Short mmCIF file of C-alpha atoms in Angstrom, two decimals:
data_model
loop_
_atom_site.label_atom_id
_atom_site.label_comp_id
_atom_site.label_asym_id
_atom_site.label_seq_id
_atom_site.Cartn_x
_atom_site.Cartn_y
_atom_site.Cartn_z
CA MET A 1238 -126.52 67.47 16.65
CA ASN A 1239 -129.06 65.23 16.51
CA LEU A 1240 -131.28 64.47 19.54
CA ASP A 1241 -129.62 61.24 20.01
CA ASP A 1242 -126.10 62.81 20.68
CA VAL A 1243 -127.02 65.30 22.61
CA VAL A 1244 -128.72 62.53 25.34
CA TYR A 1245 -125.95 60.44 24.92
CA VAL A 1246 -123.50 63.13 25.59
CA ILE A 1247 -125.98 64.40 28.70
CA CYS A 1248 -125.58 60.62 29.69
CA LEU A 1249 -121.88 60.48 29.10
CA LEU A 1250 -121.29 63.73 31.36
CA ALA A 1251 -123.53 62.23 34.00
CA CYS A 1252 -121.68 59.03 34.59
CA ILE A 1253 -118.60 61.27 34.71
CA GLY A 1254 -120.46 63.65 37.61
CA ALA A 1255 -121.29 59.97 39.20
CA GLY A 1256 -117.71 59.09 39.10
CA SER A 1257 -116.41 61.99 42.07
CA TYR A 1258 -119.11 59.95 44.53
CA LEU A 1259 -118.42 56.75 43.48
CA ARG A 1260 -115.14 56.93 43.83
CA LYS A 1261 -115.67 57.40 48.04
CA ILE A 1262 -117.69 54.70 48.71
CA PRO A 1263 -115.65 52.41 50.88
CA ASP A 1264 -117.60 49.38 50.89
CA LYS A 1265 -116.79 47.77 48.05
CA VAL A 1266 -120.23 45.64 47.46
CA GLN A 1267 -122.15 48.83 47.90
CA LYS A 1268 -119.94 50.85 45.42
CA LYS A 1269 -120.44 47.53 42.58
CA TYR A 1270 -124.01 47.46 42.80
CA ILE A 1271 -124.66 51.29 42.62
CA SER A 1272 -121.94 50.80 39.64
CA THR A 1273 -124.25 48.33 37.94
CA ALA A 1274 -127.61 50.00 38.81
CA LEU A 1275 -126.11 53.23 37.27
CA GLY A 1276 -124.98 51.33 34.20
CA LEU A 1277 -128.48 49.48 33.67
CA LEU A 1278 -130.12 53.07 34.25
CA MET A 1279 -127.89 54.55 31.27
CA VAL A 1280 -128.85 51.60 29.11
CA PHE A 1281 -132.42 51.80 29.09
CA ILE A 1282 -132.30 56.01 29.06
CA VAL A 1283 -130.64 55.00 25.79
CA SER A 1284 -132.30 52.09 24.32
CA GLY A 1285 -135.78 51.53 26.02
CA TYR A 1286 -137.08 48.29 25.92
CA ASN A 1287 -134.15 47.27 23.44
CA SER A 1288 -132.04 46.68 26.32
CA LEU A 1289 -133.47 43.42 26.75
CA HIS A 1290 -131.15 42.41 24.01
CA CYS A 1291 -127.94 43.32 26.32
CA LEU A 1292 -129.76 41.02 29.12
CA VAL A 1293 -130.16 38.49 26.97
CA SER A 1294 -126.70 38.41 25.63
CA ALA A 1295 -125.24 39.04 28.89
CA PHE A 1296 -127.02 35.85 30.13
CA LEU A 1297 -126.23 33.17 27.30
CA GLY A 1298 -122.41 34.57 27.39
CA ALA A 1299 -121.63 34.46 31.12
CA ALA A 1300 -123.37 30.50 30.71
CA ALA A 1301 -121.00 30.09 28.16
CA VAL A 1302 -118.03 31.35 30.40
CA VAL A 1303 -119.06 29.59 33.52
CA PHE A 1304 -120.47 26.51 32.32
CA VAL A 1305 -118.23 25.00 29.67
CA HIS A 1306 -114.73 23.94 30.41
CA PRO A 1307 -112.12 26.48 30.97
CA SER A 1308 -110.09 25.11 28.44
CA ILE A 1309 -112.45 25.70 25.32
CA CYS A 1310 -114.81 28.49 27.38
CA HIS A 1311 -113.15 31.36 25.12
CA LEU A 1312 -114.11 29.69 22.09
CA ALA A 1313 -117.69 29.24 23.37
CA ALA A 1314 -117.90 32.89 24.68
CA PHE A 1315 -116.75 34.25 21.28
CA PHE A 1316 -119.20 32.20 19.16
CA VAL A 1317 -122.40 33.15 21.15
CA MET A 1318 -121.52 36.91 22.02
CA PHE A 1319 -120.80 37.01 18.36
CA GLY A 1320 -123.45 35.00 17.54
CA TYR A 1321 -125.91 37.23 19.01
CA LEU A 1322 -124.41 40.44 18.07
CA ALA A 1323 -125.67 39.40 14.43
CA PHE A 1324 -129.15 38.59 15.44
CA PHE A 1325 -129.10 41.80 16.89
CA ARG A 1326 -128.06 43.28 14.09
CA LEU A 1327 -130.92 41.55 12.00
CA ALA A 1328 -133.24 41.51 14.54
CA SER A 1329 -136.07 43.18 12.15
CA ASN A 1330 -135.80 40.40 9.77
CA PHE A 1331 -137.29 38.09 12.95
CA GLY A 1332 -140.12 40.55 13.31
CA LEU A 1333 -138.60 41.99 15.99
CA PRO A 1334 -138.40 46.27 16.03
CA GLU A 1335 -135.09 48.03 14.84
CA PRO A 1336 -132.81 48.39 17.54
CA PRO A 1337 -132.09 52.59 18.13
CA GLY A 1338 -128.50 53.09 16.55
CA HIS A 1339 -126.39 54.27 20.15
CA ILE A 1340 -127.62 50.54 21.77
CA ASN A 1341 -125.26 49.11 18.95
CA MET A 1342 -122.43 50.50 20.79
CA ILE A 1343 -123.17 49.19 23.40
CA GLN A 1344 -123.79 45.50 22.13
CA MET A 1345 -120.24 45.69 21.00
CA ILE A 1346 -119.00 46.71 24.05
CA MET A 1347 -120.35 43.97 25.73
CA THR A 1348 -119.54 41.17 23.24
CA LEU A 1349 -115.43 41.95 23.42
CA LYS A 1350 -116.24 42.20 27.35
CA ILE A 1351 -117.82 38.59 27.85
CA ALA A 1352 -116.01 37.32 25.11
CA GLY A 1353 -112.96 38.66 26.60
CA VAL A 1354 -113.53 37.17 30.60
CA GLY A 1355 -113.50 33.40 28.30
CA PHE A 1356 -110.26 34.53 26.99
CA GLU A 1357 -108.93 35.69 30.41
CA LYS A 1358 -110.15 32.39 32.00
CA THR A 1359 -108.53 29.97 29.55
CA ALA A 1360 -105.17 31.99 29.38
CA SER A 1361 -105.51 31.54 33.57
CA TRP A 1362 -106.54 28.00 33.30
CA LYS A 1363 -103.50 27.38 30.87
CA LYS A 1364 -101.15 28.91 33.26
CA LEU A 1365 -102.12 27.27 36.15
CA LYS A 1366 -101.42 23.89 33.93
CA GLU A 1367 -98.34 24.94 33.25
CA HIS A 1368 -97.37 25.76 37.24
CA GLU A 1369 -98.42 22.61 37.89
CA LYS A 1370 -95.34 21.02 35.91
CA ASP A 1371 -93.14 23.67 36.56
CA GLU A 1372 -93.51 25.90 39.64
CA GLN A 1373 -91.22 28.66 38.17
CA VAL A 1374 -94.13 29.40 35.99
CA GLU A 1375 -95.77 32.27 38.03
CA VAL A 1376 -99.26 32.60 38.74
CA SER A 1377 -101.10 35.47 40.13
CA LYS A 1378 -104.02 35.62 42.76
CA PHE A 1379 -106.23 36.70 39.64
CA ASP A 1380 -105.46 33.30 37.88
CA ARG A 1381 -106.86 31.69 40.87
CA ASP A 1382 -109.58 33.64 41.40
CA VAL A 1383 -111.07 34.31 37.83
CA GLN A 1384 -111.56 30.24 37.57
CA SER A 1385 -114.26 30.79 39.87
CA ILE A 1386 -116.09 33.56 38.60
CA ASN A 1387 -120.27 32.93 38.32
CA MET A 1388 -122.54 34.41 36.31
CA ILE A 1389 -123.41 37.45 38.63
CA GLU A 1390 -120.36 38.81 38.92
CA ILE A 1391 -120.19 38.96 35.10
CA PHE A 1392 -123.33 40.44 35.30
CA HIS A 1393 -121.71 43.00 37.24
CA TYR A 1394 -118.92 43.63 35.03
CA SER A 1395 -120.84 43.78 32.00
CA PHE A 1396 -123.23 46.26 32.72
CA ASN A 1397 -120.56 48.19 35.20
CA TYR A 1398 -121.48 52.04 34.04
CA ILE A 1399 -118.20 52.63 33.66
CA GLY A 1400 -117.53 52.09 29.60
CA ILE A 1401 -121.04 50.78 29.44
CA LEU A 1402 -121.83 53.61 26.54
CA THR A 1403 -119.09 54.37 24.72
CA GLY A 1404 -116.08 52.11 26.06
CA PRO A 1405 -113.48 51.75 26.59
CA TYR A 1406 -112.96 48.37 26.43
CA TYR A 1407 -111.32 46.87 29.53
CA ARG A 1408 -110.33 43.55 30.83
CA TYR A 1409 -111.92 41.79 33.82
CA ARG A 1410 -108.80 42.07 35.70
CA THR A 1411 -109.05 45.83 35.62
CA TYR A 1412 -112.64 45.27 36.95
CA SER A 1413 -111.71 43.19 39.26
CA ASP A 1414 -108.70 45.30 40.16
CA TYR A 1415 -110.68 48.83 40.61
CA PHE A 1416 -112.54 46.67 43.74
CA GLU A 1417 -110.01 44.77 45.29
CA THR A 1418 -107.19 47.84 45.56
CA SER A 1419 -106.92 50.83 46.09
CA TYR A 1420 -104.88 52.94 43.67
CA ALA A 1421 -108.17 55.10 42.71
CA ASP A 1422 -107.68 56.94 46.39
CA TYR A 1423 -104.25 58.05 45.23
CA ALA A 1424 -104.44 58.47 41.53
CA PRO A 1425 -104.60 62.13 40.77
CA THR A 1426 -108.52 61.61 39.47
CA ILE A 1427 -109.67 65.59 38.88
CA GLN A 1428 -106.89 66.94 37.30
CA THR A 1429 -106.50 64.41 35.04
CA THR A 1430 -110.28 64.46 34.28
CA VAL A 1431 -110.08 68.26 33.83
CA ASP A 1432 -107.20 68.26 31.65
CA ARG A 1433 -109.02 65.56 29.03
CA LEU A 1434 -112.59 67.31 29.56
CA LYS A 1435 -110.88 70.44 27.80
CA ASN A 1436 -109.50 68.06 24.99
CA ALA A 1437 -112.89 66.76 24.69
CA GLY A 1438 -114.47 70.51 24.46
CA ILE A 1439 -111.56 71.62 21.73
CA TYR A 1440 -112.68 68.33 19.41
CA CYS A 1441 -116.59 68.54 20.08
CA SER A 1442 -115.73 72.41 19.22
CA LEU A 1443 -113.99 71.73 15.78
CA TYR A 1444 -116.64 68.72 14.99
CA LEU A 1445 -119.91 71.07 15.06
CA LEU A 1446 -117.77 73.91 13.39
CA GLY A 1447 -116.82 71.21 10.26
CA ASN A 1448 -119.90 69.71 10.31
CA TYR A 1449 -121.39 73.08 9.86
CA ILE A 1450 -119.69 74.11 7.12
CA TRP A 1451 -118.90 71.07 5.09
CA PRO A 1452 -122.12 68.65 6.39
CA LEU A 1453 -121.68 64.92 4.55
CA GLU A 1454 -125.49 65.13 3.82
CA TYR A 1455 -124.55 67.87 1.14
CA ALA A 1456 -122.33 65.09 -0.77
CA LEU A 1457 -125.76 62.78 -1.18
CA THR A 1458 -127.09 65.66 -2.66
CA ASP A 1459 -127.77 66.01 -7.27
CA GLU A 1460 -126.16 69.62 -6.50
CA PHE A 1461 -122.96 67.83 -5.53
CA TYR A 1462 -122.36 65.55 -7.92
CA ASN A 1463 -123.92 67.63 -10.93
CA GLU A 1464 -122.48 71.29 -10.34
CA ARG A 1465 -119.08 70.53 -8.30
CA SER A 1466 -115.99 70.13 -10.48
CA TYR A 1467 -113.98 66.33 -10.17
CA PHE A 1468 -111.66 68.30 -7.65
CA TYR A 1469 -113.93 69.64 -5.28
CA ARG A 1470 -115.51 66.01 -5.20
CA LEU A 1471 -112.11 64.44 -4.46
CA PHE A 1472 -111.04 66.81 -1.99
CA TYR A 1473 -114.67 66.68 -0.05
CA ILE A 1474 -113.32 63.79 1.47
CA TRP A 1475 -110.61 65.61 3.97
CA PRO A 1476 -113.24 67.76 5.71
CA THR A 1477 -115.48 65.07 5.90
CA PHE A 1478 -112.98 62.58 7.71
CA PHE A 1479 -111.64 65.47 9.63
CA ILE A 1480 -115.17 65.94 10.70
CA PHE A 1481 -115.74 61.96 11.69
CA ARG A 1482 -112.30 61.95 13.63
CA MET A 1483 -113.52 64.98 15.53
CA ARG A 1484 -116.61 63.22 16.54
CA ILE A 1485 -115.08 60.23 17.69
CA TYR A 1486 -112.23 62.14 19.69
CA THR A 1487 -115.20 63.74 21.67
CA GLY A 1488 -116.84 60.48 22.56
CA LEU A 1489 -113.23 58.35 23.29
CA THR A 1490 -112.14 61.25 25.23
CA LEU A 1491 -115.53 61.37 27.40
CA SER A 1492 -115.58 58.16 27.61
CA GLU A 1493 -112.32 58.10 29.65
CA CYS A 1494 -113.03 61.03 31.64
CA VAL A 1495 -115.60 58.37 33.02
CA CYS A 1496 -112.75 56.02 33.95
CA THR A 1497 -110.52 58.74 35.26
CA MET A 1498 -113.09 60.84 37.74
CA ALA A 1499 -113.82 57.50 39.05
CA GLY A 1500 -110.30 56.21 39.78
CA PHE A 1501 -110.91 53.42 37.30
CA GLY A 1502 -107.78 51.68 35.57
CA ALA A 1503 -105.44 53.92 37.54
CA TYR A 1504 -101.91 52.39 38.46
CA PRO A 1505 -98.89 52.79 39.52
CA THR A 1506 -96.03 53.55 36.89
CA GLU A 1507 -93.79 51.05 38.56
CA VAL A 1508 -95.79 48.18 37.69
CA ASP A 1509 -95.01 48.81 33.98
CA VAL A 1510 -99.21 49.14 32.27
CA ALA A 1511 -99.53 48.63 29.10
CA TYR A 1512 -102.43 50.75 26.39
CA GLY A 1513 -105.53 48.41 27.23
CA GLY A 1514 -103.99 45.20 28.72
CA GLY A 1515 -103.15 46.68 32.23
CA PRO A 1516 -99.68 45.92 34.86
CA ARG A 1517 -96.91 43.81 32.99
CA LYS A 1518 -95.66 43.12 36.36
CA ALA A 1519 -96.62 41.59 39.10
CA TYR A 1520 -98.30 43.82 41.80
CA ASP A 1521 -100.37 41.20 44.28
CA ASN A 1522 -97.94 42.39 46.99
CA PHE A 1523 -97.42 46.31 45.71
CA LYS A 1524 -98.29 48.41 48.53
CA PRO A 1525 -100.13 51.99 47.53
CA GLU A 1526 -100.00 53.86 50.97
CA THR A 1527 -96.10 53.77 50.56
CA TYR A 1528 -96.01 54.31 47.08
CA LYS A 1529 -94.39 57.82 46.21
CA GLY A 1530 -94.32 57.60 42.76
CA GLU A 1531 -96.42 58.55 40.02
CA TYR A 1532 -99.80 56.83 38.39
CA THR A 1533 -100.85 56.02 35.07
CA PHE A 1534 -104.47 55.52 33.38
CA ALA A 1535 -102.89 53.93 30.38
CA THR A 1536 -104.76 51.76 30.56
CA ILE A 1537 -108.05 52.49 29.50
CA VAL A 1538 -106.83 55.55 26.88
CA ASN A 1539 -109.40 55.13 23.78
CA ALA A 1540 -106.72 57.36 21.40
CA ASN A 1541 -103.71 58.83 21.47
CA VAL A 1542 -105.08 61.81 19.34
CA MET A 1543 -101.75 63.77 18.81
CA GLY A 1544 -100.31 60.30 17.72
CA VAL A 1545 -103.05 59.83 14.97
CA GLU A 1546 -102.31 62.94 14.10
CA LYS A 1547 -99.00 63.20 13.57
CA CYS A 1548 -97.94 60.09 12.54
CA SER A 1549 -96.39 59.58 8.96
CA THR A 1550 -97.66 55.96 8.37
CA PHE A 1551 -101.13 53.94 8.11
CA ARG A 1552 -99.56 51.16 9.95
CA GLU A 1553 -98.43 53.50 13.11
CA THR A 1554 -101.86 55.46 12.71
CA MET A 1555 -103.64 51.63 13.41
CA LYS A 1556 -101.78 51.13 16.76
CA HIS A 1557 -102.74 54.63 18.11
CA TRP A 1558 -106.55 54.29 17.03
CA ASN A 1559 -108.71 52.82 19.66
CA ILE A 1560 -106.33 51.11 21.16
CA CYS A 1561 -108.57 49.17 23.98
CA VAL A 1562 -109.91 47.44 20.95
CA GLN A 1563 -106.85 47.23 19.06
CA TYR A 1564 -105.70 45.55 21.98
CA TRP A 1565 -108.41 42.78 22.14
CA LEU A 1566 -108.15 41.66 18.94
CA ALA A 1567 -104.25 41.70 19.29
CA VAL A 1568 -104.16 39.35 22.05
CA ASN A 1569 -107.63 37.63 21.21
CA ILE A 1570 -107.54 37.17 17.64
CA TYR A 1571 -104.13 37.87 15.77
CA LYS A 1572 -102.13 36.19 18.38
CA LEU A 1573 -104.12 32.75 18.78
CA PHE A 1574 -105.03 32.49 15.36
CA PRO A 1575 -103.39 29.20 13.96
CA SER A 1576 -102.63 30.31 10.44
CA LYS A 1577 -99.88 33.30 10.73
CA LYS A 1578 -100.12 33.33 7.05
CA TYR A 1579 -103.88 34.57 7.70
CA ARG A 1580 -104.06 36.18 11.06
CA THR A 1581 -103.74 39.51 9.59
CA ALA A 1582 -107.28 38.90 7.28
CA ALA A 1583 -109.10 37.14 10.20
CA THR A 1584 -107.70 40.11 13.02
CA LEU A 1585 -109.51 42.47 10.48
CA LEU A 1586 -112.62 40.08 9.05
CA VAL A 1587 -113.22 40.02 12.94
CA SER A 1588 -113.00 43.77 13.02
CA ALA A 1589 -115.20 44.56 10.28
CA TYR A 1590 -118.04 42.00 11.36
CA TRP A 1591 -117.65 43.42 14.84
CA HIS A 1592 -118.15 47.45 12.93
CA GLY A 1593 -121.59 45.86 11.31
CA PHE A 1594 -122.91 44.02 8.44
CA ARG A 1595 -122.87 47.30 6.03
CA PRO A 1596 -120.86 47.43 2.76
CA GLY A 1597 -119.17 50.74 3.75
CA HIS A 1598 -117.72 49.03 6.75
CA TYR A 1599 -116.14 46.42 4.31
CA PHE A 1600 -114.90 48.58 2.16
CA CYS A 1601 -113.39 50.82 4.64
CA LEU A 1602 -111.54 47.61 6.66
CA MET A 1603 -110.89 45.45 4.39
CA GLY A 1604 -109.36 48.03 2.14
CA ALA A 1605 -106.55 49.15 4.54
CA PRO A 1606 -104.48 45.82 4.50
CA PHE A 1607 -104.13 47.14 0.37
CA TYR A 1608 -102.73 49.88 1.28
CA VAL A 1609 -100.66 49.21 4.37
CA HIS A 1610 -98.84 46.60 1.93
CA ASN A 1611 -97.89 49.65 -0.46
CA GLU A 1612 -97.06 51.85 2.30
CA ASP A 1613 -94.44 49.12 3.85
CA MET A 1614 -93.40 48.26 0.00
CA TRP A 1615 -92.71 51.72 -0.39
CA GLU A 1616 -91.19 52.75 3.18
CA LYS A 1617 -88.14 50.23 2.11
CA LEU A 1618 -87.82 51.62 -1.26
CA VAL A 1619 -87.88 55.53 -0.79
CA PRO A 1620 -84.32 56.25 0.68
CA LYS A 1621 -84.32 57.58 4.65
CA TYR A 1622 -82.46 60.84 5.90
CA PRO A 1623 -81.84 61.23 9.37
CA ASN A 1624 -82.80 64.87 9.28
CA GLY A 1625 -82.77 68.12 7.55
CA PRO A 1626 -85.37 69.04 4.17
CA MET A 1627 -85.69 65.85 2.52
CA LYS A 1628 -86.72 64.23 5.65
CA HIS A 1629 -89.09 66.68 6.37
CA LEU A 1630 -90.41 66.10 2.64
CA ARG A 1631 -90.22 62.23 3.18
CA ASP A 1632 -92.29 62.29 6.34
CA PHE A 1633 -94.96 64.53 4.96
CA LEU A 1634 -95.59 62.46 1.62
CA PHE A 1635 -95.97 59.67 3.79
CA TRP A 1636 -98.35 61.59 6.04
CA PHE A 1637 -100.43 63.13 3.29
CA PHE A 1638 -100.75 59.59 1.45
CA LYS A 1639 -101.73 58.07 4.75
CA PHE A 1640 -104.61 60.57 5.46
CA PHE A 1641 -105.65 60.72 2.14
CA CYS A 1642 -106.01 56.90 2.27
CA GLY A 1643 -107.90 57.33 5.34
CA SER A 1644 -110.25 60.33 4.00
CA TYR A 1645 -110.89 58.02 0.82
CA LEU A 1646 -111.85 54.99 2.89
CA GLY A 1647 -113.36 56.84 5.85
CA THR A 1648 -115.75 58.28 3.50
CA ALA A 1649 -116.62 54.69 2.66
CA PHE A 1650 -117.82 53.92 5.99
CA LEU A 1651 -119.67 56.89 6.46
CA LEU A 1652 -121.85 56.52 3.38
CA VAL A 1653 -122.83 52.93 4.43
CA THR A 1654 -124.50 51.91 1.41
CA PHE A 1655 -122.90 49.79 -1.66
CA GLU A 1656 -125.00 52.60 -3.86
CA LYS A 1657 -124.04 55.72 -2.27
CA ILE A 1658 -120.40 54.75 -1.91
CA TRP A 1659 -120.39 53.46 -5.83
CA ARG A 1660 -121.97 56.66 -6.76
CA PHE A 1661 -119.06 58.71 -4.86
CA TYR A 1662 -116.47 56.41 -6.02
CA SER A 1663 -117.29 56.67 -9.40
CA SER A 1664 -117.93 60.23 -9.70
CA VAL A 1665 -114.00 61.21 -8.88
CA TYR A 1666 -113.35 57.32 -11.07
CA HIS A 1667 -111.52 55.48 -8.25
CA THR A 1668 -108.69 57.75 -7.99
CA CYS A 1669 -107.43 56.20 -4.96
CA TYR A 1670 -107.78 52.53 -6.11
CA ILE A 1671 -106.22 53.22 -9.63
CA SER A 1672 -103.49 55.12 -7.69
CA TRP A 1673 -102.93 51.98 -5.17
CA PHE A 1674 -102.98 50.25 -8.24
CA VAL A 1675 -100.25 52.00 -9.91
CA PHE A 1676 -98.18 52.28 -6.84
CA LEU A 1677 -98.19 48.54 -6.65
CA VAL A 1678 -97.44 47.50 -9.71
CA VAL A 1679 -94.49 50.12 -10.18
CA GLY A 1680 -93.18 49.70 -6.53
CA THR A 1681 -93.00 45.69 -7.18
CA VAL A 1682 -91.02 46.13 -10.24
CA LEU A 1683 -88.84 48.39 -8.47
CA THR A 1684 -88.76 46.29 -5.49
CA LYS A 1685 -87.78 43.24 -7.93
CA GLN A 1686 -84.71 45.36 -10.08
CA ARG A 1687 -83.36 46.47 -6.09
CA LYS A 1688 -83.53 42.28 -5.19
CA ALA A 1689 -81.47 41.49 -8.49
CA GLU A 1690 -79.48 44.39 -7.62
CA GLU A 1691 -78.35 43.19 -4.12
CA LYS A 1692 -77.86 39.52 -5.70
CA ARG A 1693 -75.48 40.42 -8.25
CA LYS A 1694 -73.61 42.96 -6.29
CA LYS A 1695 -73.67 39.85 -3.63
CA ARG A 1696 -72.45 37.38 -6.82
CA LEU A 1697 -69.97 39.99 -7.46
CA GLU A 1698 -68.52 40.17 -3.92
CA GLU A 1699 -68.71 36.47 -3.48
CA ASN A 1700 -66.44 36.21 -7.03
CA LYS A 1701 -64.09 38.58 -5.86
CA ALA A 1702 -63.56 36.96 -2.31
CA LYS A 1703 -63.05 33.88 -4.32
CA ALA A 1704 -60.65 35.15 -6.48
CA ALA A 1705 -58.58 36.39 -3.94
CA GLU A 1706 -58.73 32.90 -2.32
CA GLN A 1707 -57.09 31.51 -5.08
CA ASP A 1708 -54.87 34.16 -5.65
CA GLU A 1709 -53.40 33.36 -1.80
CA VAL A 1710 -53.28 30.27 -2.67
CA ILE A 1711 -51.39 30.54 -5.87
CA SER A 1712 -48.73 32.88 -4.23
CA GLY A 1713 -48.70 30.91 -1.09
CA LYS A 1714 -47.53 27.76 -3.45
CA GLU A 1715 -44.80 30.04 -5.52
CA LYS A 1716 -43.35 30.88 -2.23
CA SER A 1717 -42.78 27.60 -1.14
CA GLN A 1718 -41.71 26.73 -4.51
#
């Protein structure tokens, strides 16, 4: 781990420790200001004077949410925040210092949070308008309160120490509930945090071990390309992607621990909590003092690690990976994009843009839909077995190809530049791209043949039915005669 990573982990651990203290502060105003001050301190430690980027973008985004009409403030906040994200990444082109790497993640999360406030305000405004026409449309206290949100409140939300470094993304409603409800006093904060810290320790150990044995830097050396065989180079993507996953799991799990120790994002299971989104049932009148059931932190779950590792398809993997960001993209881009035909492409494009402007991000994120299309097609073509050896074989093959695809695309994400990516892909003769094309052609032909066979069978059945009807008519006439 380099020095920046060490500082980052120390800051995360400090935030986890602070949660046990802040959770016990009874005055919600005092708790809010201390949380914001700690968040500002973390930003300054990680990024120094470059933290001015965060302050400026937060001011501009908050102004868009507060002063633009609620019917379109979501669009204003979206373009302001994503526009500033582009300026931030191109700062050196304007004569400004190159921002350090870790502030990029802070700016990315802040972009989602402030733009998300705009989307929440617009959605609540539309709900209030529907309520005026139809009183059966339910509106919550939050729907009314968010209409009067001010810039200071958005500033507190943006710089709250919980999630400031690596996420998770959480809605403004979740932030508001943390200070307005007492769920944190009843949730199993310490035990949940200890359990997740154990997992984080395992992921970090595997990351350090893997990075020691199979460093990514080796894939950039002349020895790797000149002295290693084709198969060695091709299968080097597996440990590389494994190391990448362990690194991400460590950061995501530690960021969840920041939430759980503070009791942030805790809700009773009875209110039907959605990953990333929070309660789906009304809970304004919920009384935690008399509730005897369990609590869940599903709202702030960053990744379902075992789901990612064990599921057999790429499509299902995406549902388990970076869940809170996936929620933001699904609710604010996918569902609201005006064209159903292009909504998937638009969502992936926004995701790639959000991750950065480097070629590796687009090689990785924009390559995924082509594999998913292939996977969906072959899922229908390959027979499904309820159980037994054939079922396990089928699941294993899909699992193998899923990770082969993820490792291939993930390597591009890590190599970053076009020259490095093209050199590596050329050294393995673009194996995955060619195999995807072959599977696409074969799968398309087999799909057309299957559809033609189904149509033929359908016509035969229709002809048999017509012939049977004619026989009945003829036999009926003969009986009448």
